[in-house]
CSV table of C-alpha atoms and ligand atoms in Angstrom, one decimal:
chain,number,residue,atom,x,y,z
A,444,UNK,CA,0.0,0.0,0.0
A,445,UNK,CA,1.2,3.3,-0.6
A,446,UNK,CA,2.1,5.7,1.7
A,447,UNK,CA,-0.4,8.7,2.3
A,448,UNK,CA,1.0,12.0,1.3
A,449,UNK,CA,-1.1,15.0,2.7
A,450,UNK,CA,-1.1,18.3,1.2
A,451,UNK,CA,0.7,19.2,4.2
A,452,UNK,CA,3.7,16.9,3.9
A,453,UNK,CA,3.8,17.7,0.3
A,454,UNK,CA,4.1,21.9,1.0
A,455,UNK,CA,6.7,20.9,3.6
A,456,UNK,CA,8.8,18.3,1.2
A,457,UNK,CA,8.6,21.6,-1.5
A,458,UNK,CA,9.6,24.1,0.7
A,459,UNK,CA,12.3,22.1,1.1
A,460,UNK,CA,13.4,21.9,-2.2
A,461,UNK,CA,13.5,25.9,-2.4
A,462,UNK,CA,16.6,26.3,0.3
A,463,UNK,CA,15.4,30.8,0.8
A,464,UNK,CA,11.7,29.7,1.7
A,465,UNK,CA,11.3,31.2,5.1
A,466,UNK,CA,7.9,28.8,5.3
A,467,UNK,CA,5.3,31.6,4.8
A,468,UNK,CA,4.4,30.6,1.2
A,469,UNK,CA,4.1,26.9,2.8
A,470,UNK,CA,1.5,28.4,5.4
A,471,UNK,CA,0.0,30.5,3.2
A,472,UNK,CA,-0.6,27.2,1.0
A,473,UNK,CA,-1.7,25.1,4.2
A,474,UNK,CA,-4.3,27.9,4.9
A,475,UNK,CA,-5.9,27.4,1.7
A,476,UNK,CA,-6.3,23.9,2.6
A,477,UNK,CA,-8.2,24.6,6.0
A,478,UNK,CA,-10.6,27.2,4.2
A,479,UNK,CA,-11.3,24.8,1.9
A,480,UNK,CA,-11.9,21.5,4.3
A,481,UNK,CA,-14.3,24.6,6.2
A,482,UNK,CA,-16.1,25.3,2.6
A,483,UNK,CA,-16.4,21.8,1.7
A,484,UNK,CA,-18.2,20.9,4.9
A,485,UNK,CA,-21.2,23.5,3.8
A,486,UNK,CA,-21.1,22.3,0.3
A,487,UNK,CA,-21.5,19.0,1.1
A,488,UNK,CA,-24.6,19.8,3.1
A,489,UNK,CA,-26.1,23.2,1.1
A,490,UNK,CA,-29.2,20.9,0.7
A,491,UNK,CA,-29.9,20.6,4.4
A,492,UNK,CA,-29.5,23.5,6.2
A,493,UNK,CA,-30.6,27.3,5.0
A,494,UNK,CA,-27.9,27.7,2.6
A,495,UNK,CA,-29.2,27.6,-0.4
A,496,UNK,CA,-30.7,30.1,-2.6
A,497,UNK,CA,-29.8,33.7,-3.1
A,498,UNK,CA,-28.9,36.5,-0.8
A,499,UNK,CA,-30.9,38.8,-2.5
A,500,UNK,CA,-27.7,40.7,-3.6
A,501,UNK,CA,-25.2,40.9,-6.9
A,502,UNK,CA,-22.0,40.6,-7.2
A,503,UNK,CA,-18.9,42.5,-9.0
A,504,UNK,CA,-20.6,41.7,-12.6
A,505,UNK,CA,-23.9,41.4,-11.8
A,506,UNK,CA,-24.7,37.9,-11.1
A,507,UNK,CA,-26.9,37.0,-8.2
A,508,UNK,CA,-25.0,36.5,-4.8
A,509,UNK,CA,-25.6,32.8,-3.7
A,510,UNK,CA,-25.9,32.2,0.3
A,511,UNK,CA,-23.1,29.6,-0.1
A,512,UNK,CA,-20.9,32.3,-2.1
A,513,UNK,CA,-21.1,34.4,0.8
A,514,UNK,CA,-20.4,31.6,3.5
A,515,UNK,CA,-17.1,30.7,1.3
A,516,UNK,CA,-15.6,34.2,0.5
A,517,UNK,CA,-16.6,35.0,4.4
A,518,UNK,CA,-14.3,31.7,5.2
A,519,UNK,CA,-11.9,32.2,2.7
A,520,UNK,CA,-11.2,35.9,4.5
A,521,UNK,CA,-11.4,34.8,7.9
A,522,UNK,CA,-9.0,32.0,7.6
A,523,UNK,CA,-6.6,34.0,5.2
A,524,UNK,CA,-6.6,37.3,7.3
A,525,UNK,CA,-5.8,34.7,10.7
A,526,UNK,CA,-3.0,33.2,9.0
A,527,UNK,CA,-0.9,36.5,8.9
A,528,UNK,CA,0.9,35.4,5.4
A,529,UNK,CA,-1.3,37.8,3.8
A,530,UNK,CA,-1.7,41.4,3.1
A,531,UNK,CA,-4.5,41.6,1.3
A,532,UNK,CA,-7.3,39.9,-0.8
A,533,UNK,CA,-9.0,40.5,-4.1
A,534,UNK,CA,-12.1,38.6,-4.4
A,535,UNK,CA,-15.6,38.2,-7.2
A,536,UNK,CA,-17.4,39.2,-3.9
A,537,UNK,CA,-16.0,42.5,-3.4
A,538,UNK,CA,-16.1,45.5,-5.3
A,539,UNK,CA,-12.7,46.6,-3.9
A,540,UNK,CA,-9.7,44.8,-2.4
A,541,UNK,CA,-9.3,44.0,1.1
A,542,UNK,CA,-6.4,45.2,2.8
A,543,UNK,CA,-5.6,42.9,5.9
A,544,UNK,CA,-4.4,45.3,8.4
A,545,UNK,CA,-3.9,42.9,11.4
A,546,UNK,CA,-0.2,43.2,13.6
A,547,UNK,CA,0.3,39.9,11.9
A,548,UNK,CA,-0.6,40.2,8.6
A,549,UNK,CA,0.7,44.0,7.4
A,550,UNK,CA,4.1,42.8,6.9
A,551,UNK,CA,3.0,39.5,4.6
A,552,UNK,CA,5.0,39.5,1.4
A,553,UNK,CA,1.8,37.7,-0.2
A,554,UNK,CA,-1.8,38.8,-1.5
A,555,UNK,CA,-4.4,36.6,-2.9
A,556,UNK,CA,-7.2,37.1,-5.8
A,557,UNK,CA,-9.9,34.3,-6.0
A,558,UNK,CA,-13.3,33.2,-6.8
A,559,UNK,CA,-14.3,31.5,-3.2
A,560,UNK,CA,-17.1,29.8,-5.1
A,561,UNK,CA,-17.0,29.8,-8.9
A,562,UNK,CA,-20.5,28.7,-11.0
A,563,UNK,CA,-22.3,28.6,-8.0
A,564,UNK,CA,-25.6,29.1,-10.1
A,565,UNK,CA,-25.4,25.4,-10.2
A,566,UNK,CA,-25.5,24.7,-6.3
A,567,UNK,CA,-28.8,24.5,-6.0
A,568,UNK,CA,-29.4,21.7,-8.3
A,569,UNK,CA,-26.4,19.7,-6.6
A,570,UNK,CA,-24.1,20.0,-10.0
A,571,UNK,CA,-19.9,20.7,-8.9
A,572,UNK,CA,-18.7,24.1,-7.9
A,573,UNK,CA,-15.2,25.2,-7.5
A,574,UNK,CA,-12.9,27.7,-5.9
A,575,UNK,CA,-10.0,29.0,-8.1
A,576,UNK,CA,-7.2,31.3,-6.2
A,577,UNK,CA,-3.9,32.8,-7.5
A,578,UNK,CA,-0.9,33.8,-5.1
A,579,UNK,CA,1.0,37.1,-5.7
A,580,UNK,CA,4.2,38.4,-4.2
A,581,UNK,CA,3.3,42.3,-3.0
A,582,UNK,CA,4.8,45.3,-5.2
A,583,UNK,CA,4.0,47.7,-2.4
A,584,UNK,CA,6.3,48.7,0.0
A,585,UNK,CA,6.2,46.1,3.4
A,586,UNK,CA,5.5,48.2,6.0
A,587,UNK,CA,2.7,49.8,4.2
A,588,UNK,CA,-0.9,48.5,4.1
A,589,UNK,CA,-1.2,46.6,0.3
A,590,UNK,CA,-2.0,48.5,-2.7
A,591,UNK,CA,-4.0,48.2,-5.8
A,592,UNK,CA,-1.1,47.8,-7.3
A,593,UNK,CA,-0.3,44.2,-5.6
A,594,UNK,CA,-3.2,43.1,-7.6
A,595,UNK,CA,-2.7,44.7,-10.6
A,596,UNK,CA,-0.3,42.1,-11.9
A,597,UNK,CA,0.2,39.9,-15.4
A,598,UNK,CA,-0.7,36.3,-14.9
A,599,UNK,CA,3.3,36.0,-15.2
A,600,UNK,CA,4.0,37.5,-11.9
A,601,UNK,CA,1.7,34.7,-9.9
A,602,UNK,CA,3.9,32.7,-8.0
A,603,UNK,CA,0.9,29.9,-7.2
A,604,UNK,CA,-2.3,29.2,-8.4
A,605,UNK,CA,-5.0,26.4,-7.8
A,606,UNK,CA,-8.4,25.5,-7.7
A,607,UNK,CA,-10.5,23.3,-5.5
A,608,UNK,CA,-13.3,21.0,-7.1
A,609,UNK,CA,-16.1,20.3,-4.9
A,610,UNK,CA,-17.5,17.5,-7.1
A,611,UNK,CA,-18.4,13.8,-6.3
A,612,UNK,CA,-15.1,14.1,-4.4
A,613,UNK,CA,-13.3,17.3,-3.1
A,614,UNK,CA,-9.9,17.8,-5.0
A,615,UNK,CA,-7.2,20.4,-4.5
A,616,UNK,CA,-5.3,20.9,-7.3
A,617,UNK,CA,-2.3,23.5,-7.3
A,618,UNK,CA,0.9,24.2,-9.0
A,619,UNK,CA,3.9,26.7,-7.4
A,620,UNK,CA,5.8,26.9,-11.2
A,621,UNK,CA,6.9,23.1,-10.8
A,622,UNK,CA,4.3,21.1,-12.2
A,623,UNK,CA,0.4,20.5,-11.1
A,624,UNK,CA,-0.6,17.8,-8.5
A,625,UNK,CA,-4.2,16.8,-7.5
A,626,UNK,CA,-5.1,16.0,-3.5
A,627,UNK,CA,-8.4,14.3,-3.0
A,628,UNK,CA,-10.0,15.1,0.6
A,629,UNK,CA,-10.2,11.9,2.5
A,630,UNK,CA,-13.1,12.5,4.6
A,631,UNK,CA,-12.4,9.6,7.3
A,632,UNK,CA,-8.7,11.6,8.2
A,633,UNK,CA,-9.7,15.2,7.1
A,634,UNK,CA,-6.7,15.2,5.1
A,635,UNK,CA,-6.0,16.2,1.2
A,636,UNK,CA,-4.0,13.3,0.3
A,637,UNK,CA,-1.1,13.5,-3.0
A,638,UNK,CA,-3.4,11.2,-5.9
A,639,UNK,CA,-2.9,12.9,-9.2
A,640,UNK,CA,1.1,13.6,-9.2
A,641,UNK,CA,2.4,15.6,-11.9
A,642,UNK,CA,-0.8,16.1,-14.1
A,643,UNK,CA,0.3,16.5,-17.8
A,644,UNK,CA,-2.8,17.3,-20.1
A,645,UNK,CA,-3.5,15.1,-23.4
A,646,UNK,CA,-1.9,17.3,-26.3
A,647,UNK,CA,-5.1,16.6,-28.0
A,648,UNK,CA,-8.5,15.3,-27.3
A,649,UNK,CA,-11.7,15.0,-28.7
A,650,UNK,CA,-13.9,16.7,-26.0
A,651,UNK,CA,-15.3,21.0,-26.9
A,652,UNK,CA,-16.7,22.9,-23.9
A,653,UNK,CA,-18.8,25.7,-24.7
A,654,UNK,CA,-22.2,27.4,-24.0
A,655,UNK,CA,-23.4,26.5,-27.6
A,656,UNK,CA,-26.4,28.0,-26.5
A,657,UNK,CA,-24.3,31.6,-27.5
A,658,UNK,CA,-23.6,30.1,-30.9
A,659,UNK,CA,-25.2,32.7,-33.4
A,660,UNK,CA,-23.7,35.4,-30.9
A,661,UNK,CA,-19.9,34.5,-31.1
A,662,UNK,CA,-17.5,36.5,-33.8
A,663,UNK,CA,-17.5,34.3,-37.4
A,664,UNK,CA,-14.2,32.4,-36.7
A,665,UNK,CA,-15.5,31.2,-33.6
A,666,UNK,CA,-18.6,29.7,-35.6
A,667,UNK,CA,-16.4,28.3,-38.0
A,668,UNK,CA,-14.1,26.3,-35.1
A,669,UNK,CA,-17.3,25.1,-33.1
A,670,UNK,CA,-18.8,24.1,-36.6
A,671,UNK,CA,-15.1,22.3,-37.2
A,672,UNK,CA,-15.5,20.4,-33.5
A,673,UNK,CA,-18.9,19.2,-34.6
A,674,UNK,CA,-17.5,18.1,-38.1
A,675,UNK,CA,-14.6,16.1,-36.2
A,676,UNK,CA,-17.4,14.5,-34.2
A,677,UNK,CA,-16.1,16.1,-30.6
A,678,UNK,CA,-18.1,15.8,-27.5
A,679,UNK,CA,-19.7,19.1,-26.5
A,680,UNK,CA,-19.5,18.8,-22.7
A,681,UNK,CA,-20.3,22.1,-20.5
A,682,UNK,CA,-21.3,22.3,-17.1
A,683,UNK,CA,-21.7,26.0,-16.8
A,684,UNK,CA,-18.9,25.8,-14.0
A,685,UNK,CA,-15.2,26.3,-15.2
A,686,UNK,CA,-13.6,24.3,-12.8
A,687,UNK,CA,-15.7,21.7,-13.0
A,688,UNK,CA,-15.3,22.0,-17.0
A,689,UNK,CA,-11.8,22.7,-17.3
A,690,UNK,CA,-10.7,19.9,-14.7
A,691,UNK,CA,-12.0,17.4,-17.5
A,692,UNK,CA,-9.9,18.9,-20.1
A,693,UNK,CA,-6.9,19.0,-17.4
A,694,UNK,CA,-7.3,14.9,-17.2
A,695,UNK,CA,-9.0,13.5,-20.5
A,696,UNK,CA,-7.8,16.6,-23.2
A,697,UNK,CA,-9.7,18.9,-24.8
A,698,UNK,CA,-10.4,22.9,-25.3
A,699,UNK,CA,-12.6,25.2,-23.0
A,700,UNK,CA,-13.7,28.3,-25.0
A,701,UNK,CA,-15.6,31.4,-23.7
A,702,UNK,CA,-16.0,33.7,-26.5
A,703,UNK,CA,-16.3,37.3,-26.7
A,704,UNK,CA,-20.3,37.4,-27.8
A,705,UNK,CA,-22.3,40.8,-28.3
A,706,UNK,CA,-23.9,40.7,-24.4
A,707,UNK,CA,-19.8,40.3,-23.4
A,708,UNK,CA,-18.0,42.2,-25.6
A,709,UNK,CA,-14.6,41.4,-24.2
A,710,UNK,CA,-15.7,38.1,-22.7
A,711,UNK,CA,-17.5,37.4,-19.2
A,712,UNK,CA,-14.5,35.2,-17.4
A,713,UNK,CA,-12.5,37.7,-15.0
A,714,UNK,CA,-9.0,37.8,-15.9
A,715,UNK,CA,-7.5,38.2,-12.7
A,716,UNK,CA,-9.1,35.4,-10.7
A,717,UNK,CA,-10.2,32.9,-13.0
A,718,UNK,CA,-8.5,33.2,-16.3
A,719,UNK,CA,-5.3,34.2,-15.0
A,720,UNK,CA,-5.4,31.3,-12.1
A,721,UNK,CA,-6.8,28.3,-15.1
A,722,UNK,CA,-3.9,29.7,-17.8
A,723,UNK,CA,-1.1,29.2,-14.8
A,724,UNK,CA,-2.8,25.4,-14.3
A,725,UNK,CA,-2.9,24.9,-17.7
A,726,UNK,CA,0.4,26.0,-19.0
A,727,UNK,CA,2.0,24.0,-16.4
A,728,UNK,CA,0.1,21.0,-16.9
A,729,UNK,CA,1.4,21.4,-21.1
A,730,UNK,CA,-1.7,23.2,-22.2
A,731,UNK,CA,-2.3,26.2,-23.9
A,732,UNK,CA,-4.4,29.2,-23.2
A,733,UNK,CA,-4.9,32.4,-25.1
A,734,UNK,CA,-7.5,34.6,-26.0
A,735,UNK,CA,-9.8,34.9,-28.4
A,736,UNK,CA,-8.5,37.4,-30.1
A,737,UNK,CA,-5.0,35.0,-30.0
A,738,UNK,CA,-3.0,36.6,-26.9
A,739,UNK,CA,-1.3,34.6,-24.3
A,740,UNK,CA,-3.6,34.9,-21.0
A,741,UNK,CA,-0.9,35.4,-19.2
A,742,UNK,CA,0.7,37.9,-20.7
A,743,UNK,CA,-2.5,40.1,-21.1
A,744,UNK,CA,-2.0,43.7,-19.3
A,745,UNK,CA,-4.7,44.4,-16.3
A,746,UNK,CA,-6.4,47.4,-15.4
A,747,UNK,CA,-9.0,46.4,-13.1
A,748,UNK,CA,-10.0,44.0,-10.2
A,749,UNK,CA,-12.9,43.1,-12.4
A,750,UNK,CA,-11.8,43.2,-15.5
A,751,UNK,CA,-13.0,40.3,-18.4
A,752,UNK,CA,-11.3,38.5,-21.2
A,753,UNK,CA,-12.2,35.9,-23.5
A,754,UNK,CA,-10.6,32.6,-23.5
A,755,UNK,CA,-9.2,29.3,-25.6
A,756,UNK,CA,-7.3,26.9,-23.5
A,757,UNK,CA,-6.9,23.6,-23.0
A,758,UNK,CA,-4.8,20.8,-25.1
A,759,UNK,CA,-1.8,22.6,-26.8
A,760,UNK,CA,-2.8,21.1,-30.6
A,761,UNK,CA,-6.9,21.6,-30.1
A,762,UNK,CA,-5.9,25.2,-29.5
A,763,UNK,CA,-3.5,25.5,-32.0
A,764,UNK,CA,-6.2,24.0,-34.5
A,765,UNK,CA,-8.8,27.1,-33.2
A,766,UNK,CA,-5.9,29.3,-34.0
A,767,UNK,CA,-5.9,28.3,-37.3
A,768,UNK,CA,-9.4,29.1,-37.9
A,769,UNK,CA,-9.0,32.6,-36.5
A,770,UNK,CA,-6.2,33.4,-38.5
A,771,UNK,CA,-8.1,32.3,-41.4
A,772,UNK,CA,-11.7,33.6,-40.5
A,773,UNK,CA,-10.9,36.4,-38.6
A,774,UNK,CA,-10.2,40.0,-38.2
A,775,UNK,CA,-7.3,39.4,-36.1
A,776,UNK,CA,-6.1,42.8,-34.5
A,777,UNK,CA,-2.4,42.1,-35.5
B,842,P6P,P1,-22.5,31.0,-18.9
B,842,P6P,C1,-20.0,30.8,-13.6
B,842,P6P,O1,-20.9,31.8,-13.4
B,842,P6P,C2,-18.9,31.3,-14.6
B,842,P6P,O2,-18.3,32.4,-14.0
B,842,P6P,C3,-17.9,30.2,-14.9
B,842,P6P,O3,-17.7,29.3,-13.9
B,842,P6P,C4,-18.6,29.5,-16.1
B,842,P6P,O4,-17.6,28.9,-17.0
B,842,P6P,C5,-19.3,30.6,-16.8
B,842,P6P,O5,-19.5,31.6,-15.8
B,842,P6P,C6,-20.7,30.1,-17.3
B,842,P6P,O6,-21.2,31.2,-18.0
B,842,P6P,O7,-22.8,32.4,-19.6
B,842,P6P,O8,-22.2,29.9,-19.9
B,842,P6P,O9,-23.6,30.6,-17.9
């Protein structure tokens, strides 16, 4: 039998391996674990207690604020802002960052931007959810409470970023810029235990994952690719969650597309804490992602907490194939 390896052990044995880590990025990491554990518990039980439904507010963009969205951004803060590694948080749920002002926390080297519970339109008919988070080292000065600067930075600069699923089981799945692994919560220890080392994404595959339900709304080229996926016989799969959809794509291949259409001009998915976070996953796992309009997510300049992109990533020849057809159908700004 193989030896369990928790998420904890697994930070530790990296840390390790990186002889200036002075153990805050570990914590930080650990931290995430806990909220998540904390999040899981309520997801697991949304059906039973009060929990479901809307809060009667909106969010950043507009979408109604889910009861289960507010417990898990509420958690996510509380355990983050306790673990004095951070300085600050951007977050779908707040209009504005959140500078963590604690003794402990002002002199954190790290801030974090995350979805606490991304396509949570489908809790209430029990389909997956997800939280995705990406780790930043601060640009501000140390002593000095975080700036919007700190969040303000290219998908390059992350240092970490990760996602958990909470599906039929609950999987973490983060990368640090050496690769991606996958721990699955064992329930009976509490733990998140190593069982997807080193995920490496099919080059190809023969799954698509779009709302085709936008079809007639998406730019020509995009037509043309989705028409060339249905030519080639693909699957459509889309859950209308893009953890839940890109996690597929991580382990069985494929492409995830969210067009620019004429209700999303420049694309619905936020750049900063769910594009960025999926390109940093995907790249590392051997995958591609790049916008619509053919730039590499992570390189893609940011202006605001809030602001949208589309996207094209997943298996590095399915995308190169879209590219392809927007080069050829497209008016490409060059
Ligand atoms: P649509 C969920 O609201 C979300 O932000 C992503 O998780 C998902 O991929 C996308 O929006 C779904 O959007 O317009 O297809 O319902």
């Amino acid at each position: 039998m193989n030896k369990i390896v928790t998420l904890d052990e697994f930070i530790i044995r990296t840390e390790k391996e990186k002889p200036h880590s002075s153990g805050s990025f570990s914590r930080l990491l650990r931290d995430i674990g806990i909220a998540a554990k904390i999040v899981n518990r309520e997801v697991n039980k949304a059906g039973l207690v009060n929990i479901l439904g809307v809060d009667g507010s909106t969010n950043s963009t507009g979408d109604d604020v889910q009861k289960l969205d507010v417990f898990a951004n509420e958690k996510f803060i509380e355990t983050l802002s306790y673990s004095g590694e951070v300085c600050g948080i951007a977050s779908e749920e707040n209009q504005d960052f959140i500078p963590i002002q604690t003794d402990k926390n002002k002199l954190a080297q790290y801030v974090v931007v995350m979805d606490p519970l991304d396509g949570s339109s489908n809790i209430d008919v029990n389909v997956s959810v997800g939280t995705i988070f990406g780790i930043y080292r601060r640009k501000s000065p140390a002593e000095g409470p975080c700036q919007l600067e700190d969040f303000l930075q290219k998908g390059t600069e992350m240092v970490a970023a990760g996602y958990v699923l909470y599906g039929t089981s609950t999987l973490l799945v983060y990368s640090s810029g050496n690769g991606v692994n996958g721990f699955t919560l064992d329930p009976s220890i509490g733990e998140f235990c190593l069982s997807h080392r080193n995920i490496q994404m099919p080059v190809a595959g023969n799954y698509y994952s779009v709302n085709q339900g936008y079809y007639l709304k998406f730019d020509l080229e995009m037509r043309r690719y989705i028409d060339h996926c249905s030519d080639l016989n693909y699957r459509l799969r889309y859950i209308g969650s893009m953890v839940s959809d890109i996690h597929r794509i991580m382990f069985q291949g494929g492409i995830f597309l969210y067009p620019n259409t004429r209700k999303y001009p420049k694309g619905k998915l936020r750049l900063l804490y769910e594009c960025y976070p999926m390109a940093y996953l995907i790249e590392q796992a051997g995958g591609t992602a790049i916008t619509c309009k053919l730039e590499r997510v992570m390189e893609m300049d940011i202006h605001a907490l809030h602001q949208t992109s589309s996207i094209a990533m997943g298996s590095r020849d399915m995308v190169r194939d879209m590219k392809e057809f927007v080069e050829k159908y497209g008016a490409v700004i060059q």
